[in-house]
Coordinates of C-alpha atoms and ligand atoms in Angstrom, one line a residue:
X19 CA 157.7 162.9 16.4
X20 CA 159.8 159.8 17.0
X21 CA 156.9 157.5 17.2
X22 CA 155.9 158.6 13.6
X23 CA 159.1 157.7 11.8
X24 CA 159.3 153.7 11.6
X25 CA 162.6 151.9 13.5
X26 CA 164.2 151.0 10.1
X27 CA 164.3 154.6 8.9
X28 CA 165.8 155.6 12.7
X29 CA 168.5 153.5 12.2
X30 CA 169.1 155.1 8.9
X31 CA 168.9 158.2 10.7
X32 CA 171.5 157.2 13.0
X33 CA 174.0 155.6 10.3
X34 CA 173.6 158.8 9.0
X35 CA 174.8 161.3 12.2
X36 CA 177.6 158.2 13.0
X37 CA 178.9 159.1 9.5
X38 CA 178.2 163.0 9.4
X39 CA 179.9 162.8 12.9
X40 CA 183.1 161.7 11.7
X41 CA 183.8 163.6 8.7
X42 CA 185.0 167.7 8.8
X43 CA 183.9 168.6 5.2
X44 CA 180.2 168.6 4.6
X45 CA 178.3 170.0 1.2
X46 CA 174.4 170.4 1.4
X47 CA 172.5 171.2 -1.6
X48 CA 168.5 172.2 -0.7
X49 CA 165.5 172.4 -3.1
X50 CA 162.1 172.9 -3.2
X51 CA 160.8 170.1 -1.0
X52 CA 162.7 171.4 2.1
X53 CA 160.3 175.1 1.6
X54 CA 157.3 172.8 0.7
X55 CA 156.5 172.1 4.8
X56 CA 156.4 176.0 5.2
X57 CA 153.6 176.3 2.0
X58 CA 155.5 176.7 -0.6
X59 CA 154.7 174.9 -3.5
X60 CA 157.6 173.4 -5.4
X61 CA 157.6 173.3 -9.3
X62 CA 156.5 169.7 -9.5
X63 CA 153.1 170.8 -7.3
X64 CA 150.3 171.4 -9.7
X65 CA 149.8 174.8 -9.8
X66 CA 146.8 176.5 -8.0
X67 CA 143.9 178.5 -9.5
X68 CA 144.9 181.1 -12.2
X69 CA 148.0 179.9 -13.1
X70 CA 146.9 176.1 -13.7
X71 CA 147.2 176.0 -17.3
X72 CA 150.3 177.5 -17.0
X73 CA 153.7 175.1 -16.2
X74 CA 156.8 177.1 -14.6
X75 CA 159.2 175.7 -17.4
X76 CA 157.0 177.4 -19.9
X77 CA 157.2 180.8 -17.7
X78 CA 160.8 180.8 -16.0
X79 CA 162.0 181.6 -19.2
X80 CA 163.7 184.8 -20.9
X81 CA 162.1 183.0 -24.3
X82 CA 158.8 183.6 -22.0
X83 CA 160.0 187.1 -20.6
X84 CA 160.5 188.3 -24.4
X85 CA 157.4 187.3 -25.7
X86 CA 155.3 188.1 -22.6
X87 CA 156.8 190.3 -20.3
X88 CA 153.6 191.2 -18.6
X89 CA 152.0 187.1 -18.3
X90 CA 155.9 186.6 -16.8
X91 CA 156.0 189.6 -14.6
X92 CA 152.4 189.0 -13.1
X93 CA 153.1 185.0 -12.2
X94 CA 156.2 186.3 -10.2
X95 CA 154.4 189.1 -8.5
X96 CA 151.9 186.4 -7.8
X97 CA 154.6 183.6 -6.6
X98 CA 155.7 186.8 -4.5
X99 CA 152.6 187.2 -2.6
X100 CA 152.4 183.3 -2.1
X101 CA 155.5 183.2 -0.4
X102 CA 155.8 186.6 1.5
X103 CA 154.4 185.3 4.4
X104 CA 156.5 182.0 4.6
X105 CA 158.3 180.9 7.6
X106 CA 161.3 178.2 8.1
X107 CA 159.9 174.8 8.9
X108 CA 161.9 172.6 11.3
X109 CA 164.3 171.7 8.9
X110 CA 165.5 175.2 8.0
X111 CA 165.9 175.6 11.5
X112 CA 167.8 172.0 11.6
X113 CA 170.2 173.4 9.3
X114 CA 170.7 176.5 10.8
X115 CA 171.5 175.2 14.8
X116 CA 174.0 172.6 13.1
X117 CA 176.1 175.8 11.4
X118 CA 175.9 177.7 14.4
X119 CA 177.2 174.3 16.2
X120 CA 180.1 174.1 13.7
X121 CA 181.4 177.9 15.0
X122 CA 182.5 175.2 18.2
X123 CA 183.0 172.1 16.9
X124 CA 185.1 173.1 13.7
X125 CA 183.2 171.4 11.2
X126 CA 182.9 172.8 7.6
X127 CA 179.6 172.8 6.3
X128 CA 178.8 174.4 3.0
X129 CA 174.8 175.5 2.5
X130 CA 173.9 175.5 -1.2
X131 CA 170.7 176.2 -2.1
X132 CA 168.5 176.1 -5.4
X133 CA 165.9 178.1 -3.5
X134 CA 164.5 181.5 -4.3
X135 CA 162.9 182.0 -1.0
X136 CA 165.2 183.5 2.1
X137 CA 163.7 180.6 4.5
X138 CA 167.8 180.1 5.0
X139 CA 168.4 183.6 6.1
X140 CA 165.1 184.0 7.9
X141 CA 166.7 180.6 10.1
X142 CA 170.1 182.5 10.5
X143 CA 172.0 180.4 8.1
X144 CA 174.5 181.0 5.9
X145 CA 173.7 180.4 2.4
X146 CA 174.8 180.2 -1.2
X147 CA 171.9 180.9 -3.5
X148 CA 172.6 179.3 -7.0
X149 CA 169.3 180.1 -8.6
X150 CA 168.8 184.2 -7.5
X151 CA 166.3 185.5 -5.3
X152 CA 162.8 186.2 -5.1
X153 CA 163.0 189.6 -3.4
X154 CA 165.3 191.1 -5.4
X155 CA 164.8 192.8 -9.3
X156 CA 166.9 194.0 -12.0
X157 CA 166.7 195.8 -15.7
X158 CA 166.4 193.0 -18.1
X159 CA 168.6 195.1 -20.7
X160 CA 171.2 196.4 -18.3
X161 CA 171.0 193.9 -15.4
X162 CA 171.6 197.2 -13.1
X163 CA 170.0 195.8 -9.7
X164 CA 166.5 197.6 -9.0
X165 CA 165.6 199.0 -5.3
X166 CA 162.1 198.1 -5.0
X167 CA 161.0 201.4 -2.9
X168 CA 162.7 204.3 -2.7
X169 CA 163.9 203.6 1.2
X170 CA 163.4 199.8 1.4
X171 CA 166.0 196.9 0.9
X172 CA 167.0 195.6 -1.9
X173 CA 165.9 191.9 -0.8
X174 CA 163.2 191.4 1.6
X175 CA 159.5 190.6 1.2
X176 CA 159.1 194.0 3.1
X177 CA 160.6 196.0 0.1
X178 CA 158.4 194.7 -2.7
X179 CA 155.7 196.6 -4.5
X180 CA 153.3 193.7 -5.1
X181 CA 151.5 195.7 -8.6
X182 CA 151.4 193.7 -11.5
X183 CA 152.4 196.7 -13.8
X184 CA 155.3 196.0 -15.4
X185 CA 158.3 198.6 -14.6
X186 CA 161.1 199.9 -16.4
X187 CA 164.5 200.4 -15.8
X188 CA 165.4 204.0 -14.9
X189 CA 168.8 203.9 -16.5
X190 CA 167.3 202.5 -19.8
X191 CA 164.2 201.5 -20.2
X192 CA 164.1 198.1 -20.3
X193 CA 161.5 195.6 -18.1
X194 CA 162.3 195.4 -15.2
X195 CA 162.9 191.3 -14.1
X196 CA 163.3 189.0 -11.1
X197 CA 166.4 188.6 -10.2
X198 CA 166.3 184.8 -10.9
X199 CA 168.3 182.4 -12.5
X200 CA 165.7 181.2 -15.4
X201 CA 166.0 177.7 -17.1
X202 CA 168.5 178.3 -20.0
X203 CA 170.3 180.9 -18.3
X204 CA 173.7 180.9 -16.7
X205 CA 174.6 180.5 -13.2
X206 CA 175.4 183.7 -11.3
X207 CA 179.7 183.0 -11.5
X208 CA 180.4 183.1 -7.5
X209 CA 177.8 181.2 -6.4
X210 CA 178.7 178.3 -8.7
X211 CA 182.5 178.5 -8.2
X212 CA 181.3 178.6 -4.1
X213 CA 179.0 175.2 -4.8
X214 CA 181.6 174.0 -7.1
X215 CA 184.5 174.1 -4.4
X216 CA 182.6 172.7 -1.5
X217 CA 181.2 170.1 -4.1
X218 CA 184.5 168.5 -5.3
X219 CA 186.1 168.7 -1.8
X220 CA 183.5 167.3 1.1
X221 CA 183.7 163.9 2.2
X222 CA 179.7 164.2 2.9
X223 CA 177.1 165.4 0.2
X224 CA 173.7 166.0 1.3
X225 CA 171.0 166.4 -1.0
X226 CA 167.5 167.5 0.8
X227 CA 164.3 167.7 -1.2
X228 CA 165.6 168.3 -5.0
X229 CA 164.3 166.2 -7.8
X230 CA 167.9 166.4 -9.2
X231 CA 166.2 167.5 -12.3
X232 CA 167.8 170.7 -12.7
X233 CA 171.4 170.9 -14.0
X234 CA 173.9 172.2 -13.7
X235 CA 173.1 171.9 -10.1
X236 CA 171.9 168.2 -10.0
X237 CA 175.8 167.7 -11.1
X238 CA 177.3 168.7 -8.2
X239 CA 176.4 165.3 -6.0
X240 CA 178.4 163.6 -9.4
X241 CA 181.0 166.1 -8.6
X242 CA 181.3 165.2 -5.4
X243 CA 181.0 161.2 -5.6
X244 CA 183.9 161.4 -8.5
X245 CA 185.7 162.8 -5.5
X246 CA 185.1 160.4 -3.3
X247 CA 182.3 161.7 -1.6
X248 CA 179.6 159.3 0.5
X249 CA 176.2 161.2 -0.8
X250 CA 173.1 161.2 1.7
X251 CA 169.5 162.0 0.3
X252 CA 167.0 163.5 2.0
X253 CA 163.4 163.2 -0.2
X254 CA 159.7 162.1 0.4
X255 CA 160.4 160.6 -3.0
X256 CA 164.1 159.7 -3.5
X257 CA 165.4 160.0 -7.2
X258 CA 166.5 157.1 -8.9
X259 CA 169.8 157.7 -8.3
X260 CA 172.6 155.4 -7.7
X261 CA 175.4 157.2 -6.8
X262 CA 173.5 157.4 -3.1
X263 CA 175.0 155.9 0.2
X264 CA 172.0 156.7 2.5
X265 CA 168.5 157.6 1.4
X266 CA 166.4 159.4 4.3
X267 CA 162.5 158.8 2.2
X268 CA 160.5 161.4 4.4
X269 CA 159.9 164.8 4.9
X270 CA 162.3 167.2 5.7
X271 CA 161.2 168.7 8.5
X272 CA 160.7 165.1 10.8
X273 CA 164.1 163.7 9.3
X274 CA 166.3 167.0 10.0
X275 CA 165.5 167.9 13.2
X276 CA 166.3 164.3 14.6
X277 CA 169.8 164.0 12.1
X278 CA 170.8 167.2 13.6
X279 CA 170.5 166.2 17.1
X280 CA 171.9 163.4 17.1
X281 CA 174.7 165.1 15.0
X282 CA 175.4 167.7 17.4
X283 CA 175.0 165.3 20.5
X284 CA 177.8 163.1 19.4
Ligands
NAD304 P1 161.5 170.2 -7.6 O1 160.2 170.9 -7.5 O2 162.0 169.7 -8.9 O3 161.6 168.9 -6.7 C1 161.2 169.0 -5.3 C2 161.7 167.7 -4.7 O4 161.4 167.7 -3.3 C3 161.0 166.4 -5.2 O5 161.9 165.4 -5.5 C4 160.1 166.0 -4.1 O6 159.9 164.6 -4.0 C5 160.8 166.5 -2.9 N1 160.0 166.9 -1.7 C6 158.7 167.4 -1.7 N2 158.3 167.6 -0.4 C7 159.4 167.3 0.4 C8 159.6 167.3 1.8 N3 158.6 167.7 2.6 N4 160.7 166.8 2.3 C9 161.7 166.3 1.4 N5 161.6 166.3 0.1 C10 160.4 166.7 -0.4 O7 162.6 171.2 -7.0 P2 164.1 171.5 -7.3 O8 164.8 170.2 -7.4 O9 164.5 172.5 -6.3 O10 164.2 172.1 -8.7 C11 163.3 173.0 -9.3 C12 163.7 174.5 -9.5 O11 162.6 175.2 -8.9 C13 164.8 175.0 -8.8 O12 165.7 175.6 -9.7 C14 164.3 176.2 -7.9 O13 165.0 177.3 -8.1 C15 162.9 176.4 -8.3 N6 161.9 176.5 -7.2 C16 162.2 177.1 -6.0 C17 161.2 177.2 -5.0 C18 161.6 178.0 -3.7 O14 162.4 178.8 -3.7 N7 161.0 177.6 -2.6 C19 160.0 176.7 -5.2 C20 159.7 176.1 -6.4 C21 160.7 176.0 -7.4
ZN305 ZN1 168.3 199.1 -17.5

């Protein structure tokens, strides 16, 4: 794996774990790139076969949900059987051996995560989910959550029905919905205040595989820069951004594995 990553980016690499090393409060923020290794398509990907006339702004919408609950409900029952056989790729698994180092070495490091998929959990992280979750439902009208089968979870690719016919609430009627943060909506309160926190007060920021498109989320490396933050990123292609220390421009999965153990060799 070393031998594919070119000497200059290694020594990024390493300027990266010297500083990581050093410092006790660490924020990372994940997005679709760190799932795309594992097969699942981020939003930026073209999107395959039935649904390629169809862009995800225009259906990760409750605008969309209102005037088509049925075109809405189908692409996410569809989205659902893309990803329910989705594993972590080496840089879930990255992420999840540096937390589990932390229980020793008494680093803080705060896992944020745009992601709908449960690659995070499926690692053994811990993780804040800022945008919902793909496995789990609830009414449209009432927001009451909605167990998927009588005895199964509330949140697993196990539980779901995969029928595109639209269901309604049992309380009142209305659709039945993902529960996922859709673009307009608000952030689930918690989550944000949790992202919010470890944001404004790390003295390391790493962003992995985000486009930084998305606000409010793409805010929170702003957040923690006006704080005094050093901010790493992690991106195949790295944003425009300025406010970046160290940019890391490959994959995920090679760059993680190698910043981690060097991390928790130190
Ligand atoms: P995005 O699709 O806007 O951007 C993905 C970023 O990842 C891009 O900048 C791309 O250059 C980078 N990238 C691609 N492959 C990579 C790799 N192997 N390693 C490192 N970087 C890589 O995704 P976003 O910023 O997360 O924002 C879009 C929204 O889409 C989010 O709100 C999220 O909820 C949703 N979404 C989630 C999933 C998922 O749960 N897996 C998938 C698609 C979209
Ligand atoms: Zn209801």
């Amino acid at each position: 794996m070393l031998a594919e990553l070119s000497s200059a980016l290694i020594a990024e690499v390493e300027r990266a774990a010297k500083l990581l090393g050093a410092k006790q409060h660490i924020c990372i923020l994940t997005g679709a790139g760190i799932s795309a290794e594992s097969g699942i398509p981020t939003f930026r990907d073209k999107q395959t076969g039935l649904w390629e006339n169809y862009g995800a702004e225009d259906l990760a919408t409750p605008e969309a949900f209102t005037r088509d609950p049925k075109l809405v409900w189908s692409w996410y029952q569809w989205r659902r059987r893309v990803v329910a056989d989705k594993k972590p790729n080496p840089a879930h698994d990255a992420l999840a051996q540096w937390q589990y180092h932390t229980q020793s070495s008494g680093q803080k490091v705060t896992l944020i995560t745009q992601n709908v998929d449960d690659l995070h959990e499926q690692a053994g992280s811990t993780v804040t989910h800022l945008h919902g979750h793909l496995w789990r439902n609830r009414c449209s009208q009432c927001e009451i959550p909605y167990q998927n089968k009588s005895k199964g979870s509330y949140s697993s690719a196990d539980s779901m029905d995969y029928s595109e016919a639209l269901i309604s609430c049992p309380h009142c009627d209305g659709y039945i919905r993902p529960d996922i943060v859709w673009f307009g909506e608000a952030l689930p309160v918690e989550a944000w205040e949790t992202a919010e926190e470890a944001a404004a007060n790390c003295e390391v920021f790493i962003s992995i595989g985000t486009s930084s498109l998305v606000y409010p989320a793409a805010g929170l490396a702003q957040l923690a820069k006006e704080n005094g933050a050093e901010i790493i990123e992690i991106n195949t292609n790295p944003t425009p951004n300025t406010i970046v220390d160290i940019t890391l421009a490959e994959k995920a999965g090679m760059v993680m594995p190698l910043l981690i153990q060097r991390i928790t060799a130190l």
